[in-house]
Amino acid sequence: MPGDAAQTPGTGGDADRPRQGRRNLLHRLDIKGAPYAFIAPFFLVFAAFGFYPLLYTFWISLHHVELASMNVMEWRGFGNYTELWQDDRFWNGLSNTFTIGVLSTVPQLLMALGLAHLLNYRLRGSTFFRVAALTPYATSVGAAALVFTMLFERDFGLINWMLGLVGVDNIDWENNKWAAQTAISVIVVWRWTGYNALLYLAAMQAVPRDRYEAAALDGASRWQQFTKVTIPGIRSTILFTIVLSTIGATQLFGEPLIFGQGPNGVTGGADNQYQTLGLLLYEEGWKNYQMGRAATVAWAMFLLLILIFAAQRVLKRFTSRTS
């Protein structure tokens, strides 16, 4: 009996060891594996709807594929890229994308910066003005482009009527290259200025107030406070909006498509005077039925965005070193 009693605790301890080991293993899996389980849905969705379409688009760009027979592919290698490099329409679309991007991004960000600076002061009804600034962003691109297309109409548009009051003849906004690109840029500026202004406003409110107080004690004017305190304080946000606006300009599609008011919208006008890379992609795929060439344009846009991102990183490192 004493011997049996002495063996019982030892036997129970040996039986609990595997159970304790399983508990420790589950505990380690819970601590180390739970974060990966929480973020796994995002990566699964991204792989299904982002990464796989990107790779499949690249695979299509290496083939001759027509829209009516997507299952029939003829291997071309980098032939589509070679033809795209030699295609004048691609360089025209790239040039139009660049000019429209500059005409829309520069005024847009400057106006957003000034608007945010005004909203940063304590004004009556500041909440109303902030909501009003965001209203154009919430407006559908189709509705905005359609309204502005009517405003820029050659014979009965409000813009030409107002210009006629000061002696300016009617401008053919659609068929003139620079006039059409300016009109499209106005639509983009109207839609995105308020959004960028709120981004700048949020960044300005994060700048410590003691910096402004110290600058005021040193005799700095309001303009000097804006240039010496506000701008350096929101520099990272400014770089972010520049990259964001550049990406949006590279993917510009809805505004020029609706501005054409018909078949000319796909080709960017009768002479491709405002055809962007997005419109060229649409024309190749859904008008010419050449999905391989459309995929090539899509990948050219993707590579262009990578270059823009790399330039932004280099610029950010350079500004961080000089500051």
Short mmCIF file of C-alpha atoms in Angstrom, two decimals, residues 2-301:
data_model
loop_
_atom_site.label_atom_id
_atom_site.label_comp_id
_atom_site.label_asym_id
_atom_site.label_seq_id
_atom_site.Cartn_x
_atom_site.Cartn_y
_atom_site.Cartn_z
CA PRO A 2 2.68 2.55 0.76
CA GLY A 3 4.44 1.60 -2.46
CA ASP A 4 1.28 2.07 -4.48
CA ALA A 5 0.66 5.42 -2.86
CA ALA A 6 4.16 6.50 -3.75
CA GLN A 7 3.68 5.53 -7.40
CA THR A 8 0.35 7.35 -7.85
CA PRO A 9 1.70 10.91 -7.85
CA GLY A 10 4.47 9.97 -10.25
CA THR A 11 2.04 8.27 -12.61
CA GLY A 12 -0.29 11.31 -12.56
CA GLY A 13 2.60 13.68 -13.25
CA ASP A 14 3.72 11.68 -16.27
CA ALA A 15 0.17 11.71 -17.66
CA ASP A 16 -0.13 15.50 -17.29
CA ARG A 17 3.07 16.24 -19.18
CA PRO A 18 1.64 15.65 -22.73
CA ARG A 19 -1.44 17.67 -21.82
CA GLN A 20 0.70 20.52 -20.51
CA GLY A 21 2.84 20.35 -23.66
CA ARG A 22 -0.28 20.68 -25.84
CA ARG A 23 -1.42 23.65 -23.78
CA ASN A 24 1.95 25.34 -24.20
CA LEU A 25 1.87 24.67 -27.94
CA LEU A 26 -1.64 26.13 -28.26
CA HIS A 27 -0.57 29.12 -26.19
CA ARG A 28 2.42 29.78 -28.45
CA LEU A 29 0.25 29.40 -31.54
CA ASP A 30 -2.27 31.82 -30.06
CA ILE A 31 0.38 34.42 -29.28
CA LYS A 32 2.37 34.12 -32.50
CA GLY A 33 -0.24 32.92 -34.96
CA ALA A 34 -3.26 35.05 -34.02
CA PRO A 35 -1.91 38.26 -35.62
CA TYR A 36 -1.33 36.43 -38.91
CA ALA A 37 -4.85 34.98 -38.74
CA PHE A 38 -6.30 38.47 -38.28
CA ILE A 39 -4.50 39.91 -41.31
CA ALA A 40 -4.93 36.81 -43.48
CA PRO A 41 -8.33 37.92 -44.94
CA PHE A 42 -6.77 41.07 -46.37
CA PHE A 43 -3.96 39.16 -48.08
CA LEU A 44 -6.38 36.55 -49.39
CA VAL A 45 -8.62 39.22 -50.90
CA PHE A 46 -5.62 41.11 -52.26
CA ALA A 47 -4.20 37.94 -53.81
CA ALA A 48 -7.53 37.09 -55.45
CA PHE A 49 -8.52 40.56 -56.70
CA GLY A 50 -5.19 42.40 -56.89
CA PHE A 51 -2.09 40.27 -57.28
CA TYR A 52 -3.56 37.55 -59.51
CA PRO A 53 -5.20 40.00 -61.98
CA LEU A 54 -1.91 41.90 -62.16
CA LEU A 55 0.04 38.76 -63.07
CA TYR A 56 -2.65 37.58 -65.47
CA THR A 57 -2.66 40.98 -67.19
CA PHE A 58 1.09 40.68 -67.67
CA TRP A 59 0.61 37.19 -69.11
CA ILE A 60 -2.00 38.50 -71.56
CA SER A 61 0.32 41.34 -72.58
CA LEU A 62 2.75 38.72 -73.88
CA HIS A 63 0.16 37.31 -76.29
CA HIS A 64 -2.04 38.33 -79.16
CA VAL A 65 -5.53 38.05 -77.67
CA GLU A 66 -8.84 39.28 -79.05
CA LEU A 67 -11.83 40.17 -76.93
CA ALA A 68 -14.16 37.76 -78.74
CA SER A 69 -11.87 34.77 -78.14
CA MET A 70 -10.07 35.23 -74.85
CA ASN A 71 -9.22 31.53 -74.64
CA VAL A 72 -7.18 31.67 -77.84
CA MET A 73 -3.74 33.15 -77.23
CA GLU A 74 -0.88 33.55 -79.66
CA TRP A 75 2.53 33.97 -78.05
CA ARG A 76 4.26 37.21 -78.96
CA GLY A 77 6.75 37.70 -76.15
CA PHE A 78 7.58 41.37 -75.81
CA GLY A 79 6.30 42.15 -79.29
CA ASN A 80 3.36 44.14 -77.91
CA TYR A 81 5.75 46.26 -75.87
CA THR A 82 7.95 46.89 -78.90
CA GLU A 83 4.97 47.99 -80.97
CA LEU A 84 3.71 50.16 -78.15
CA TRP A 85 7.10 51.85 -77.90
CA GLN A 86 6.90 52.66 -81.62
CA ASP A 87 3.24 53.70 -81.56
CA ASP A 88 2.69 57.46 -81.85
CA ARG A 89 -0.65 57.14 -80.09
CA PHE A 90 1.07 55.90 -76.95
CA TRP A 91 3.44 58.86 -76.84
CA ASN A 92 0.55 61.20 -77.61
CA GLY A 93 -1.46 59.67 -74.76
CA LEU A 94 1.53 59.91 -72.43
CA SER A 95 2.07 63.55 -73.40
CA ASN A 96 -1.62 64.38 -72.90
CA THR A 97 -1.64 62.59 -69.56
CA PHE A 98 1.38 64.61 -68.45
CA THR A 99 0.01 67.99 -69.56
CA ILE A 100 -3.45 67.38 -68.12
CA GLY A 101 -1.81 66.14 -64.93
CA VAL A 102 0.26 69.31 -64.60
CA LEU A 103 -2.68 71.58 -65.48
CA SER A 104 -4.84 69.89 -62.86
CA THR A 105 -2.38 68.96 -60.10
CA VAL A 106 -0.48 72.23 -59.65
CA PRO A 107 -3.50 74.60 -59.33
CA GLN A 108 -5.39 71.98 -57.37
CA LEU A 109 -2.77 71.57 -54.66
CA LEU A 110 -2.01 75.30 -54.45
CA MET A 111 -5.71 76.12 -54.05
CA ALA A 112 -6.12 73.30 -51.53
CA LEU A 113 -3.18 74.63 -49.51
CA GLY A 114 -4.63 78.15 -49.41
CA LEU A 115 -8.12 76.87 -48.58
CA ALA A 116 -6.78 74.71 -45.76
CA HIS A 117 -4.85 77.68 -44.39
CA LEU A 118 -8.05 79.72 -44.24
CA LEU A 119 -10.05 76.89 -42.66
CA ASN A 120 -7.32 76.45 -40.06
CA TYR A 121 -8.35 79.72 -38.45
CA ARG A 122 -11.28 79.80 -36.05
CA LEU A 123 -14.16 80.99 -38.19
CA ARG A 124 -17.88 81.00 -37.67
CA GLY A 125 -19.49 78.11 -39.45
CA SER A 126 -16.17 76.37 -40.01
CA THR A 127 -17.89 72.97 -40.00
CA PHE A 128 -20.19 74.09 -42.81
CA PHE A 129 -17.26 75.25 -44.93
CA ARG A 130 -15.39 72.00 -44.34
CA VAL A 131 -18.39 69.94 -45.43
CA ALA A 132 -18.92 72.23 -48.43
CA ALA A 133 -15.29 71.75 -49.45
CA LEU A 134 -15.77 67.98 -49.46
CA THR A 135 -19.04 68.06 -51.43
CA PRO A 136 -17.44 68.04 -54.92
CA TYR A 137 -15.43 64.94 -53.97
CA ALA A 138 -18.67 63.14 -53.05
CA THR A 139 -20.22 64.05 -56.40
CA SER A 140 -20.28 61.37 -59.08
CA VAL A 141 -17.62 61.78 -61.74
CA GLY A 142 -20.27 61.21 -64.39
CA ALA A 143 -22.53 63.95 -63.07
CA ALA A 144 -19.65 66.41 -62.63
CA ALA A 145 -18.22 65.76 -66.10
CA LEU A 146 -21.66 66.04 -67.72
CA VAL A 147 -22.40 69.38 -66.05
CA PHE A 148 -19.02 70.85 -66.96
CA THR A 149 -19.40 69.56 -70.52
CA MET A 150 -22.57 71.64 -70.78
CA LEU A 151 -20.80 74.65 -69.28
CA PHE A 152 -17.99 74.37 -71.84
CA GLU A 153 -20.33 73.87 -74.81
CA ARG A 154 -19.19 75.93 -77.81
CA ASP A 155 -22.41 77.68 -78.89
CA PHE A 156 -24.62 77.75 -75.80
CA GLY A 157 -22.23 77.17 -72.91
CA LEU A 158 -22.12 79.44 -69.89
CA ILE A 159 -18.33 79.81 -70.05
CA ASN A 160 -18.34 81.15 -73.61
CA TRP A 161 -21.27 83.43 -72.74
CA MET A 162 -19.31 84.94 -69.87
CA LEU A 163 -16.21 85.31 -72.04
CA GLY A 164 -18.34 87.00 -74.68
CA LEU A 165 -19.23 89.72 -72.15
CA VAL A 166 -15.59 90.83 -72.18
CA GLY A 167 -15.23 90.57 -75.95
CA VAL A 168 -13.75 87.06 -76.28
CA ASP A 169 -15.04 84.99 -79.20
CA ASN A 170 -16.52 81.55 -78.67
CA ILE A 171 -13.89 78.92 -77.93
CA ASP A 172 -14.26 75.44 -79.36
CA TRP A 173 -13.39 73.73 -76.11
CA GLU A 174 -13.59 70.18 -77.44
CA ASN A 175 -11.76 70.40 -80.77
CA ASN A 176 -8.96 72.69 -79.65
CA LYS A 177 -6.17 70.71 -77.94
CA TRP A 178 -5.18 73.12 -75.18
CA ALA A 179 -8.74 74.30 -74.61
CA ALA A 180 -9.96 70.71 -74.23
CA GLN A 181 -7.16 69.80 -71.83
CA THR A 182 -7.81 72.95 -69.82
CA ALA A 183 -11.52 72.15 -69.57
CA ILE A 184 -10.81 68.59 -68.41
CA SER A 185 -8.31 69.93 -65.88
CA VAL A 186 -10.96 72.28 -64.50
CA ILE A 187 -13.23 69.30 -63.83
CA VAL A 188 -10.45 67.49 -61.98
CA VAL A 189 -9.55 70.61 -59.98
CA TRP A 190 -13.18 71.15 -58.97
CA ARG A 191 -13.58 67.56 -57.77
CA TRP A 192 -10.35 67.10 -55.80
CA THR A 193 -9.40 70.49 -54.35
CA GLY A 194 -11.65 70.15 -51.31
CA TYR A 195 -10.43 66.62 -50.58
CA ASN A 196 -6.79 67.69 -50.57
CA ALA A 197 -7.69 70.78 -48.55
CA LEU A 198 -9.06 68.60 -45.76
CA LEU A 199 -5.88 66.50 -45.81
CA TYR A 200 -3.82 69.66 -45.44
CA LEU A 201 -6.15 70.95 -42.73
CA ALA A 202 -5.74 67.76 -40.68
CA ALA A 203 -1.96 68.04 -41.02
CA MET A 204 -1.98 71.75 -40.06
CA GLN A 205 -3.96 71.05 -36.90
CA ALA A 206 -1.27 68.57 -35.85
CA VAL A 207 1.43 71.26 -35.95
CA PRO A 208 2.16 72.34 -32.34
CA ARG A 209 0.78 75.78 -31.50
CA ASP A 210 3.87 76.75 -29.53
CA ARG A 211 5.78 76.99 -32.81
CA TYR A 212 3.43 79.72 -34.01
CA GLU A 213 3.67 81.47 -30.64
CA ALA A 214 7.46 81.40 -30.76
CA ALA A 215 7.44 82.72 -34.34
CA ALA A 216 5.03 85.51 -33.36
CA LEU A 217 7.26 86.50 -30.43
CA ASP A 218 10.19 86.69 -32.84
CA GLY A 219 8.19 89.15 -34.96
CA ALA A 220 7.24 86.83 -37.81
CA SER A 221 4.28 87.93 -39.91
CA ARG A 222 1.38 85.67 -40.87
CA TRP A 223 3.00 84.92 -44.24
CA GLN A 224 6.34 84.14 -42.60
CA GLN A 225 4.61 81.84 -40.14
CA PHE A 226 2.94 80.08 -43.07
CA THR A 227 6.18 79.60 -45.02
CA LYS A 228 8.52 78.91 -42.09
CA VAL A 229 6.25 76.93 -39.75
CA THR A 230 3.21 75.56 -41.57
CA ILE A 231 4.85 74.36 -44.79
CA PRO A 232 7.73 72.50 -43.07
CA GLY A 233 5.26 71.04 -40.58
CA ILE A 234 3.09 69.46 -43.28
CA ARG A 235 5.86 68.60 -45.76
CA SER A 236 5.18 64.87 -45.64
CA THR A 237 1.49 65.44 -46.32
CA ILE A 238 2.32 67.67 -49.28
CA LEU A 239 4.52 64.94 -50.76
CA PHE A 240 1.75 62.41 -50.18
CA THR A 241 -0.84 64.53 -52.01
CA ILE A 242 1.57 65.14 -54.89
CA VAL A 243 2.02 61.41 -55.38
CA LEU A 244 -1.71 60.74 -54.90
CA SER A 245 -2.67 63.41 -57.44
CA THR A 246 -0.06 62.17 -59.90
CA ILE A 247 -1.43 58.64 -59.65
CA GLY A 248 -4.95 59.97 -60.21
CA ALA A 249 -3.78 61.96 -63.24
CA THR A 250 -2.08 58.87 -64.69
CA GLN A 251 -5.33 56.89 -64.38
CA LEU A 252 -7.56 59.71 -65.66
CA PHE A 253 -10.45 58.18 -67.60
CA GLY A 254 -13.98 59.26 -66.70
CA GLU A 255 -13.64 63.01 -67.24
CA PRO A 256 -12.21 62.93 -70.79
CA LEU A 257 -14.50 60.06 -71.79
CA ILE A 258 -17.68 61.97 -70.90
CA PHE A 259 -16.26 65.27 -72.14
CA GLY A 260 -16.14 63.79 -75.67
CA GLN A 261 -19.95 63.40 -75.72
CA GLY A 262 -19.98 60.29 -77.89
CA PRO A 263 -17.53 58.30 -80.02
CA ASN A 264 -14.92 61.05 -79.77
CA GLY A 265 -14.72 60.44 -76.04
CA VAL A 266 -13.02 57.05 -76.54
CA THR A 267 -10.44 58.40 -78.97
CA GLY A 268 -9.90 61.61 -77.02
CA GLY A 269 -11.28 63.84 -79.76
CA ALA A 270 -11.15 63.63 -83.53
CA ASP A 271 -7.36 64.08 -83.53
CA ASN A 272 -6.66 62.38 -80.18
CA GLN A 273 -6.00 65.84 -78.78
CA TYR A 274 -6.96 64.88 -75.22
CA GLN A 275 -6.65 61.09 -75.27
CA THR A 276 -5.05 59.88 -72.04
CA LEU A 277 -3.42 56.52 -71.36
CA GLY A 278 -6.63 55.35 -69.72
CA LEU A 279 -8.62 56.16 -72.88
CA LEU A 280 -5.98 54.47 -75.04
CA LEU A 281 -6.29 51.33 -72.93
CA TYR A 282 -10.08 51.39 -73.35
CA GLU A 283 -9.82 52.00 -77.09
CA GLU A 284 -7.44 49.10 -77.64
CA GLY A 285 -9.45 46.64 -75.57
CA TRP A 286 -13.09 47.52 -76.13
CA LYS A 287 -13.06 49.28 -79.50
CA ASN A 288 -10.27 47.52 -81.38
CA TYR A 289 -10.83 44.25 -79.41
CA GLN A 290 -7.06 43.83 -78.90
CA MET A 291 -6.82 42.71 -75.30
CA GLY A 292 -3.11 41.95 -75.55
CA ARG A 293 -2.31 45.53 -76.53
CA ALA A 294 -4.71 46.84 -73.87
CA ALA A 295 -2.91 44.77 -71.23
CA THR A 296 0.39 46.18 -72.50
CA VAL A 297 -0.89 49.74 -72.00
CA ALA A 298 -2.07 48.78 -68.51
CA TRP A 299 1.36 47.47 -67.59
CA ALA A 300 3.02 50.56 -69.05
CA MET A 301 0.84 52.64 -66.72
#
